[in-house]
Coordinates of C-alpha atoms and ligand atoms in Angstrom, one line a residue:
M1 CA 111.6 108.4 121.4
K2 CA 112.1 112.7 120.3
F3 CA 111.4 113.2 116.7
S4 CA 114.1 115.5 116.1
N5 CA 116.0 112.7 117.0
Y6 CA 115.3 109.6 115.6
F7 CA 115.0 107.9 111.4
S8 CA 111.9 109.0 110.1
P9 CA 112.1 109.6 106.6
T10 CA 107.8 110.2 105.5
L11 CA 107.5 111.0 101.8
N12 CA 104.6 113.2 100.5
E13 CA 103.9 111.5 96.8
N14 CA 103.8 108.2 95.5
P15 CA 106.3 106.1 95.5
A16 CA 105.9 105.2 91.3
E17 CA 106.8 101.2 92.2
A18 CA 104.4 100.3 94.4
E19 CA 100.9 99.5 93.4
I20 CA 99.7 98.4 96.3
I21 CA 98.6 100.0 99.2
S22 CA 100.4 98.5 102.0
H23 CA 103.3 98.9 99.3
K24 CA 103.2 102.8 99.4
L25 CA 102.1 103.3 103.0
M26 CA 105.1 101.0 104.4
I27 CA 107.0 103.5 101.6
R28 CA 105.7 106.9 102.3
A29 CA 105.3 106.4 105.9
G30 CA 109.2 105.2 106.6
L31 CA 108.7 101.9 107.1
V32 CA 111.9 100.1 104.5
K33 CA 113.3 100.6 101.7
Q34 CA 113.8 98.6 98.5
A35 CA 118.2 96.9 98.9
S36 CA 116.5 95.4 95.6
A37 CA 114.3 93.3 93.8
G38 CA 112.2 91.8 96.3
I39 CA 114.4 92.3 99.3
Y40 CA 114.1 95.5 101.5
S41 CA 115.7 97.0 104.4
W42 CA 114.3 97.6 107.6
L43 CA 113.8 101.4 109.0
P44 CA 112.8 102.1 113.0
L45 CA 109.4 102.8 112.4
G46 CA 109.3 99.0 110.4
L47 CA 111.7 97.6 112.0
K48 CA 109.1 98.1 115.5
V49 CA 106.0 96.2 114.2
L50 CA 108.0 93.5 112.7
K51 CA 109.5 93.3 116.2
N52 CA 106.1 93.5 118.0
I53 CA 104.6 90.8 115.3
E54 CA 107.9 88.5 116.1
Q55 CA 106.7 88.9 119.5
I56 CA 103.7 87.8 120.5
V57 CA 104.3 84.7 118.0
R58 CA 106.6 83.9 119.6
E59 CA 104.7 84.2 122.6
E60 CA 102.1 81.8 121.5
Q61 CA 104.5 79.5 120.4
N62 CA 105.5 79.8 123.5
K63 CA 102.8 78.8 125.2
A64 CA 101.8 76.0 122.9
G65 CA 104.6 73.9 124.5
A66 CA 107.1 74.8 121.0
I67 CA 110.7 75.3 121.8
E68 CA 112.8 78.3 119.9
I69 CA 115.7 76.9 118.4
L70 CA 117.8 79.1 115.8
M71 CA 119.1 77.4 112.2
P72 CA 120.8 79.3 109.5
T73 CA 120.3 81.0 106.8
I74 CA 122.8 79.0 104.8
Q75 CA 122.1 75.9 104.4
S76 CA 124.9 72.9 102.8
A77 CA 123.1 70.8 99.4
D78 CA 123.4 67.8 101.1
L79 CA 120.4 67.6 102.8
W80 CA 118.5 68.7 100.1
I81 CA 119.6 66.7 98.0
K82 CA 118.9 63.5 100.1
S83 CA 115.5 65.0 100.2
G84 CA 114.8 65.3 96.3
R85 CA 114.3 69.0 96.8
Y86 CA 117.7 70.4 96.0
K87 CA 116.2 69.3 92.3
D88 CA 112.1 69.6 93.1
Y89 CA 113.1 73.1 94.3
G90 CA 114.8 74.6 91.1
K91 CA 114.3 78.4 89.9
E92 CA 113.0 79.6 93.1
M93 CA 115.9 78.7 96.0
L94 CA 119.2 80.1 95.6
R95 CA 122.1 78.4 95.0
I96 CA 125.5 79.4 95.9
Q97 CA 128.9 78.1 95.9
D98 CA 131.6 78.2 98.5
R99 CA 135.3 78.9 98.6
S100 CA 136.2 75.4 98.2
G101 CA 133.4 74.6 95.3
R102 CA 130.5 72.8 97.5
E103 CA 126.9 73.8 97.0
M104 CA 125.4 76.4 99.0
L105 CA 121.6 77.6 99.8
Y106 CA 120.1 80.2 100.6
G107 CA 117.6 78.0 103.0
P108 CA 113.8 78.7 101.2
T109 CA 112.0 76.6 104.5
N110 CA 113.9 74.7 107.2
E111 CA 111.9 70.8 106.9
E112 CA 115.7 68.9 106.0
L113 CA 117.6 70.4 108.8
I114 CA 115.6 69.9 111.0
T115 CA 115.0 66.7 111.0
D116 CA 118.6 66.4 110.6
I117 CA 118.8 68.5 114.5
F118 CA 116.1 66.3 115.8
Q119 CA 117.8 62.4 113.8
S120 CA 120.9 63.3 115.8
Y121 CA 119.9 63.4 119.3
V122 CA 116.1 61.8 120.0
N123 CA 116.1 58.0 119.2
S124 CA 113.2 57.6 122.4
Y125 CA 109.7 57.6 122.1
K126 CA 109.6 59.0 125.7
D127 CA 111.7 62.6 123.9
L128 CA 108.3 62.8 122.4
P129 CA 105.8 64.6 121.2
L130 CA 109.0 68.1 121.0
N131 CA 108.0 70.8 118.9
L132 CA 111.3 73.4 117.8
Y133 CA 110.7 76.3 116.2
H134 CA 113.0 79.2 114.0
T135 CA 112.3 82.6 113.4
Q136 CA 114.8 82.6 110.6
W137 CA 115.2 85.1 106.8
K138 CA 114.5 82.7 104.2
F139 CA 114.6 83.0 100.5
R140 CA 113.2 82.7 97.5
D141 CA 113.6 83.9 93.8
E142 CA 110.3 84.7 93.3
V143 CA 109.7 84.8 89.5
R144 CA 107.4 88.7 90.5
P145 CA 109.0 89.8 93.7
R146 CA 106.1 92.5 94.5
F147 CA 103.7 94.1 96.8
G148 CA 106.7 95.3 98.8
V149 CA 107.1 93.1 101.8
M150 CA 103.9 90.6 100.5
R151 CA 106.3 88.9 98.4
G152 CA 109.6 89.3 99.1
R153 CA 112.5 87.4 97.6
E154 CA 113.9 87.7 101.5
F155 CA 111.2 86.6 103.9
L156 CA 111.3 86.8 107.4
M157 CA 108.6 83.5 109.0
K158 CA 108.6 82.0 111.5
D159 CA 108.5 78.0 110.5
N160 CA 108.0 75.2 113.6
Y161 CA 108.8 71.8 112.9
S162 CA 106.6 68.9 115.2
F163 CA 107.5 65.0 115.8
D164 CA 105.3 62.2 117.0
L165 CA 105.1 58.4 117.3
S166 CA 101.8 58.2 115.4
Q167 CA 99.7 59.8 112.5
E168 CA 97.3 60.0 115.8
E169 CA 99.3 62.1 118.0
A170 CA 101.6 64.3 114.2
K171 CA 96.9 64.9 114.4
I172 CA 97.4 66.5 118.4
S173 CA 101.2 68.3 117.2
Y174 CA 99.0 70.1 114.2
D175 CA 95.4 70.8 115.8
K176 CA 97.1 72.7 118.5
M177 CA 99.6 74.8 116.5
F178 CA 96.6 74.9 114.7
T179 CA 95.2 77.2 117.4
A180 CA 98.1 78.8 118.2
Y181 CA 98.1 80.8 115.0
I182 CA 93.7 81.6 115.7
K183 CA 94.8 83.2 119.0
T184 CA 98.0 85.1 117.8
F185 CA 96.1 86.1 114.9
L186 CA 93.3 87.3 117.0
R187 CA 95.9 88.6 119.5
M188 CA 96.6 91.3 116.0
G189 CA 93.6 92.3 116.1
L190 CA 93.1 90.7 112.4
T191 CA 90.6 88.0 111.9
P192 CA 92.5 85.0 110.6
I193 CA 89.8 82.7 108.8
S194 CA 91.4 78.8 108.2
L195 CA 90.8 77.0 104.5
R196 CA 91.8 73.6 104.2
A197 CA 94.6 73.9 101.2
D198 CA 96.2 72.4 98.4
T199 CA 100.1 70.8 100.7
G200 CA 102.7 72.1 97.1
P201 CA 106.4 71.6 98.0
I202 CA 106.0 70.8 101.1
G203 CA 104.1 67.9 100.8
G204 CA 102.0 65.4 102.8
D205 CA 97.9 65.4 102.9
L206 CA 97.0 67.6 105.1
S207 CA 97.3 71.2 105.3
H208 CA 95.6 75.4 106.6
E209 CA 96.5 77.7 105.7
F210 CA 94.6 80.4 107.4
Q211 CA 93.8 83.5 105.9
I212 CA 93.7 87.4 106.8
L213 CA 90.2 89.8 105.9
A214 CA 91.7 93.2 104.1
K215 CA 89.5 94.7 102.1
T216 CA 92.2 94.6 99.6
G217 CA 93.1 90.7 99.6
E218 CA 94.6 89.1 96.8
S219 CA 92.3 86.4 97.0
T220 CA 88.2 86.2 98.1
L221 CA 87.2 83.8 99.9
Y222 CA 83.6 82.4 100.8
Y223 CA 83.3 81.3 104.1
D224 CA 81.2 80.4 106.7
K225 CA 80.3 83.9 109.2
E226 CA 80.9 82.0 112.3
L227 CA 84.1 82.1 111.3
E228 CA 84.6 84.9 111.8
T229 CA 83.7 85.9 115.3
L230 CA 85.7 83.5 117.5
D231 CA 86.7 83.9 120.4
P232 CA 90.0 83.3 122.1
E233 CA 89.3 81.2 125.4
K234 CA 87.2 78.7 123.1
I235 CA 89.6 77.9 120.0
E236 CA 87.9 74.2 119.3
P237 CA 90.1 73.1 115.9
E238 CA 88.5 70.5 115.2
K239 CA 84.8 72.4 115.0
L240 CA 86.7 75.2 113.4
Q241 CA 88.1 73.1 111.1
S242 CA 85.2 71.6 109.8
Y243 CA 83.3 75.1 108.9
Y244 CA 83.0 76.0 104.7
A245 CA 86.6 77.8 104.3
A246 CA 87.1 78.0 100.4
V247 CA 89.4 80.1 98.3
D248 CA 87.2 81.4 94.9
D249 CA 89.5 79.2 91.8
I250 CA 87.3 75.4 94.3
H251 CA 84.1 77.5 95.4
D252 CA 81.9 76.5 93.0
E253 CA 78.0 78.7 92.9
K254 CA 75.8 76.6 92.7
N255 CA 76.7 73.7 95.0
Y256 CA 78.3 75.0 98.2
P257 CA 77.0 72.6 101.1
I258 CA 76.0 75.6 104.0
N259 CA 73.0 78.1 103.9
Q260 CA 72.9 81.3 101.6
D261 CA 72.3 83.2 104.6
Q262 CA 75.2 81.7 106.2
L263 CA 78.0 82.6 103.7
K264 CA 80.5 85.4 103.5
I265 CA 82.8 86.2 101.5
S266 CA 85.2 89.1 101.6
K267 CA 88.7 89.0 100.4
G268 CA 91.8 88.4 102.3
I269 CA 95.8 87.7 102.4
E270 CA 97.3 84.5 103.6
V271 CA 99.9 84.8 106.9
G272 CA 100.1 81.3 107.2
H273 CA 100.0 78.6 105.9
I274 CA 100.3 74.1 108.2
F275 CA 101.0 71.1 106.7
Y276 CA 101.1 68.1 107.7
F277 CA 103.1 65.6 106.1
G278 CA 103.8 62.4 108.1
T279 CA 107.0 60.3 106.9
K280 CA 108.2 62.5 104.0
Y281 CA 111.0 64.1 105.3
S282 CA 112.1 61.1 108.1
E283 CA 112.1 58.6 105.4
K284 CA 114.8 60.4 102.8
L285 CA 116.3 61.6 105.8
G286 CA 117.0 58.1 108.7
A287 CA 114.7 60.2 111.2
Y288 CA 113.2 57.0 113.8
V289 CA 112.5 56.6 117.3
Q290 CA 112.2 53.3 119.4
D291 CA 109.1 52.5 120.7
N292 CA 107.9 50.9 124.5
K293 CA 108.3 48.7 122.2
G294 CA 111.9 48.8 121.1
E295 CA 111.0 48.6 117.6
K296 CA 111.8 51.6 115.3
R297 CA 109.5 53.5 113.7
L298 CA 109.4 56.8 112.0
V299 CA 108.9 59.9 112.8
H300 CA 106.1 61.4 111.9
M301 CA 106.6 65.5 111.2
G302 CA 103.9 68.2 110.4
S303 CA 105.5 72.0 110.0
Y304 CA 104.4 75.4 110.4
G305 CA 105.4 78.8 108.9
I306 CA 103.7 82.4 110.0
G307 CA 104.7 85.1 107.3
I308 CA 106.5 87.4 110.1
S309 CA 107.5 90.2 107.2
R310 CA 104.7 89.3 105.1
L311 CA 101.9 90.5 107.8
V312 CA 103.4 94.1 108.7
G313 CA 102.1 94.5 105.0
A314 CA 99.0 93.0 105.8
I315 CA 98.0 94.8 109.0
I316 CA 98.2 97.4 106.0
E317 CA 95.7 96.0 104.1
A318 CA 93.4 95.5 107.1
F319 CA 94.0 99.2 108.8
H320 CA 94.2 101.6 107.2
D321 CA 92.5 104.6 105.4
D322 CA 92.9 108.1 103.5
R323 CA 95.7 109.8 105.8
G324 CA 97.4 106.6 106.0
I325 CA 98.6 103.7 108.6
I326 CA 95.9 103.0 111.9
W327 CA 97.7 99.7 113.2
P328 CA 96.5 97.9 116.1
I329 CA 97.8 98.9 119.8
P330 CA 99.3 95.0 120.4
V331 CA 101.8 95.9 117.1
A332 CA 101.3 99.8 116.7
P333 CA 105.4 100.8 116.4
F334 CA 105.0 103.5 119.3
H335 CA 101.0 104.0 121.4
I336 CA 101.3 107.4 121.4
S337 CA 102.1 110.1 118.9
L338 CA 102.9 113.6 121.0
I339 CA 102.6 116.1 118.6
N340 CA 103.8 120.0 119.7
L341 CA 102.0 121.9 117.2
M342 CA 104.4 125.1 118.1
T343 CA 107.9 124.2 119.5
E344 CA 108.4 128.1 120.6
D345 CA 106.1 128.6 122.9
D346 CA 107.1 128.3 126.2
K347 CA 103.9 127.2 127.1
C348 CA 103.6 124.2 125.1
N349 CA 107.9 123.0 125.1
E350 CA 106.6 123.1 129.1
V351 CA 103.0 120.9 128.9
S352 CA 104.3 118.7 125.9
E353 CA 107.9 117.8 128.0
N354 CA 106.2 116.8 130.9
L355 CA 103.3 114.5 129.7
Y356 CA 106.1 113.1 127.3
N357 CA 108.3 112.2 130.2
N358 CA 105.1 110.8 133.1
L359 CA 103.7 109.1 130.0
V360 CA 107.6 107.2 129.5
K361 CA 107.7 106.6 132.9
K362 CA 105.0 104.7 132.9
N363 CA 106.2 102.4 130.3
I364 CA 103.5 103.6 126.8
E365 CA 105.9 103.7 124.4
V366 CA 105.4 107.6 122.9
L367 CA 107.3 109.2 119.3
Y368 CA 107.2 113.2 120.9
D369 CA 106.8 115.3 117.3
D370 CA 109.2 118.1 118.7
R371 CA 110.7 118.8 115.1
K372 CA 110.6 122.3 113.9
F373 CA 107.7 122.0 111.0
S374 CA 104.4 123.7 110.0
M375 CA 101.8 122.4 111.8
G376 CA 99.7 120.9 108.8
K377 CA 102.8 118.4 107.7
K378 CA 103.2 117.6 111.6
L379 CA 99.9 116.7 111.3
S380 CA 100.0 114.9 107.6
D381 CA 103.0 112.8 108.4
N382 CA 101.5 112.0 112.6
D383 CA 98.3 110.3 110.3
L384 CA 100.0 108.7 107.8
I385 CA 102.6 107.1 110.0
G386 CA 99.6 105.9 112.3
I387 CA 100.3 105.6 115.5
P388 CA 97.5 105.3 117.5
Y389 CA 96.4 107.8 119.3
Q390 CA 97.5 111.5 118.5
I391 CA 97.8 114.6 121.7
I392 CA 97.6 117.7 119.5
I393 CA 98.8 120.2 122.1
G394 CA 98.6 124.3 121.0
K395 CA 98.5 127.6 121.9
R396 CA 95.0 128.3 121.9
D397 CA 93.7 125.5 123.5
L398 CA 96.8 125.5 126.3
K399 CA 95.0 129.0 127.5
E400 CA 92.0 127.1 128.9
N401 CA 94.5 124.3 130.1
L402 CA 93.8 121.7 127.4
I403 CA 95.5 119.6 124.5
E404 CA 92.9 117.6 122.3
V405 CA 93.7 114.2 122.0
K406 CA 92.5 111.7 120.1
D407 CA 92.3 108.2 118.0
R408 CA 93.7 107.5 114.5
K409 CA 90.9 105.5 114.1
T410 CA 87.9 106.7 114.2
Y411 CA 89.6 110.2 114.6
E412 CA 87.2 111.4 117.4
S413 CA 89.2 114.0 119.3
Q414 CA 88.1 115.0 123.0
K415 CA 89.6 118.7 124.8
L416 CA 91.2 117.2 128.2
N417 CA 93.3 119.0 130.6
P418 CA 97.3 117.0 130.7
D419 CA 96.0 114.8 133.1
Q420 CA 92.9 113.9 132.0
A421 CA 94.2 113.2 129.1
F422 CA 96.9 111.0 130.8
N423 CA 94.8 109.0 132.6
F424 CA 92.1 109.1 129.5
L425 CA 95.4 107.3 128.2
I426 CA 96.8 104.6 130.7
N427 CA 93.7 103.3 130.8
E428 CA 93.3 103.2 127.3
I429 CA 96.3 101.8 126.0
N430 CA 97.4 99.9 129.0
S431 CA 94.0 97.8 128.9
K432 CA 94.4 97.3 125.1
I433 CA 97.6 95.4 124.7
Ligands
5CA501 N1 107.4 74.5 105.1 C1 106.7 75.6 105.2 C2 106.2 74.9 106.5 S1 106.8 76.4 107.4 C3 106.5 76.8 104.7 O1 107.2 77.2 104.3 N2 105.4 77.7 104.5 S2 104.6 78.6 103.5 O2 105.6 78.4 102.4 O3 103.1 78.4 103.8 O4 105.1 79.7 104.2 C4 104.9 79.7 105.4 C5 103.9 81.1 105.0 O5 105.3 82.2 104.8 C6 102.6 81.9 104.4 O6 102.1 81.5 104.4 C7 103.5 83.1 104.6 O7 102.8 83.7 104.8 C8 104.3 83.2 103.9 N3 105.8 83.7 102.6 C9 105.8 81.7 101.9 N4 105.9 82.9 100.5 C10 106.9 84.2 101.3 C11 107.6 85.7 100.7 N5 108.0 85.4 99.2 N6 107.1 86.8 100.6 C12 106.8 86.6 102.2 N7 105.9 85.7 102.7 C13 105.2 84.3 102.3

């Protein structure tokens, strides 16, 4: 993509309305624009990251055996009246009337609707276990939407729902999702910490939340340091669930169950939450299956959420510096910023165009900064946007057939000839996607 043809508005000044670093950077780097309180338009760079995150989540869900569907944003109130949550949800639920006066709502989550889909089609234990998911916009009329996309009113969530014949089988489904969640966050370059959690308005008695470590995070976490060094190929859910981990209002300084030298304290951000709630919704909405003796049994359910739009902000909280965002390669909007410092110089243009065309042919995503701006503006814009690798092409180095390859994270740079730079970057990027 040529920057001059792209739509990526950057701002030099910090926006007054933003309190936290990810919100400031998202606005300055032109990822989102607030449409109204807690509701955002996604601009091209932000949308690319959002889609990359969604895709990683999708791939890990599919690998874990979940099946993708798509439910609507607008739901009828009927099912929520049956489950009792139409009242319980209170003002957080956005209620709408259609033209004939029917009560509708913008879905804050989907337990009711999915239970209804399930009970319409499934009636035998032979069809279990079943795990269905979708990625869809939700609406919660939060009292104080803040921190940009981290606590929005409209937000994108991947939510899935598992159906099993018994509590024991439901725990197997729960553990599968637990494992998939850890793998998902590790794939994004994050460090996930799983903690036992309250079930809140979703209900049930077993729940974990997944926080990712970020120095600027909202919660303080106390946990066993083993949780920080996980091998995605060897996730043992039962074992991980037995490690100590607690948020600050639960952690007791004087009395916790591990050695002091095992305890780590870090800041975190909640990006996922999973629940087992047994037959709470199947009972209210009548979701039964026949077991192998022909007896009617209520189905056991769990629900599992990942905040896809929140993750965009959370990843920035985890990876940034004074200059701007530092995207991990798997979610980055582009892999390389190719910065042509002198668009009036024929040689700079020729080398830049060649390299751009060759990288694109290898399926590397390149943002080619061919804008007619000052060097300073181009360098600071690209640092702000945070694409993991930069190629900087200037007249002086080109006299010796050299170009600069810079790592956005370490800020280390090396001067290579264009062929070497091409080979180096292809290897680096392909090994990290
Ligand atoms: N039905 C369950 C699981 S599908 C559920 O709704 N769980 S939840 O309320 O914990 O939300 C799941 C995830 O959505 C959270 O972990 C968080 O990452 C994200 N999320 C929740 N509220 C917001 C919000 N206001 N803004 C952005 N993301 C949010």
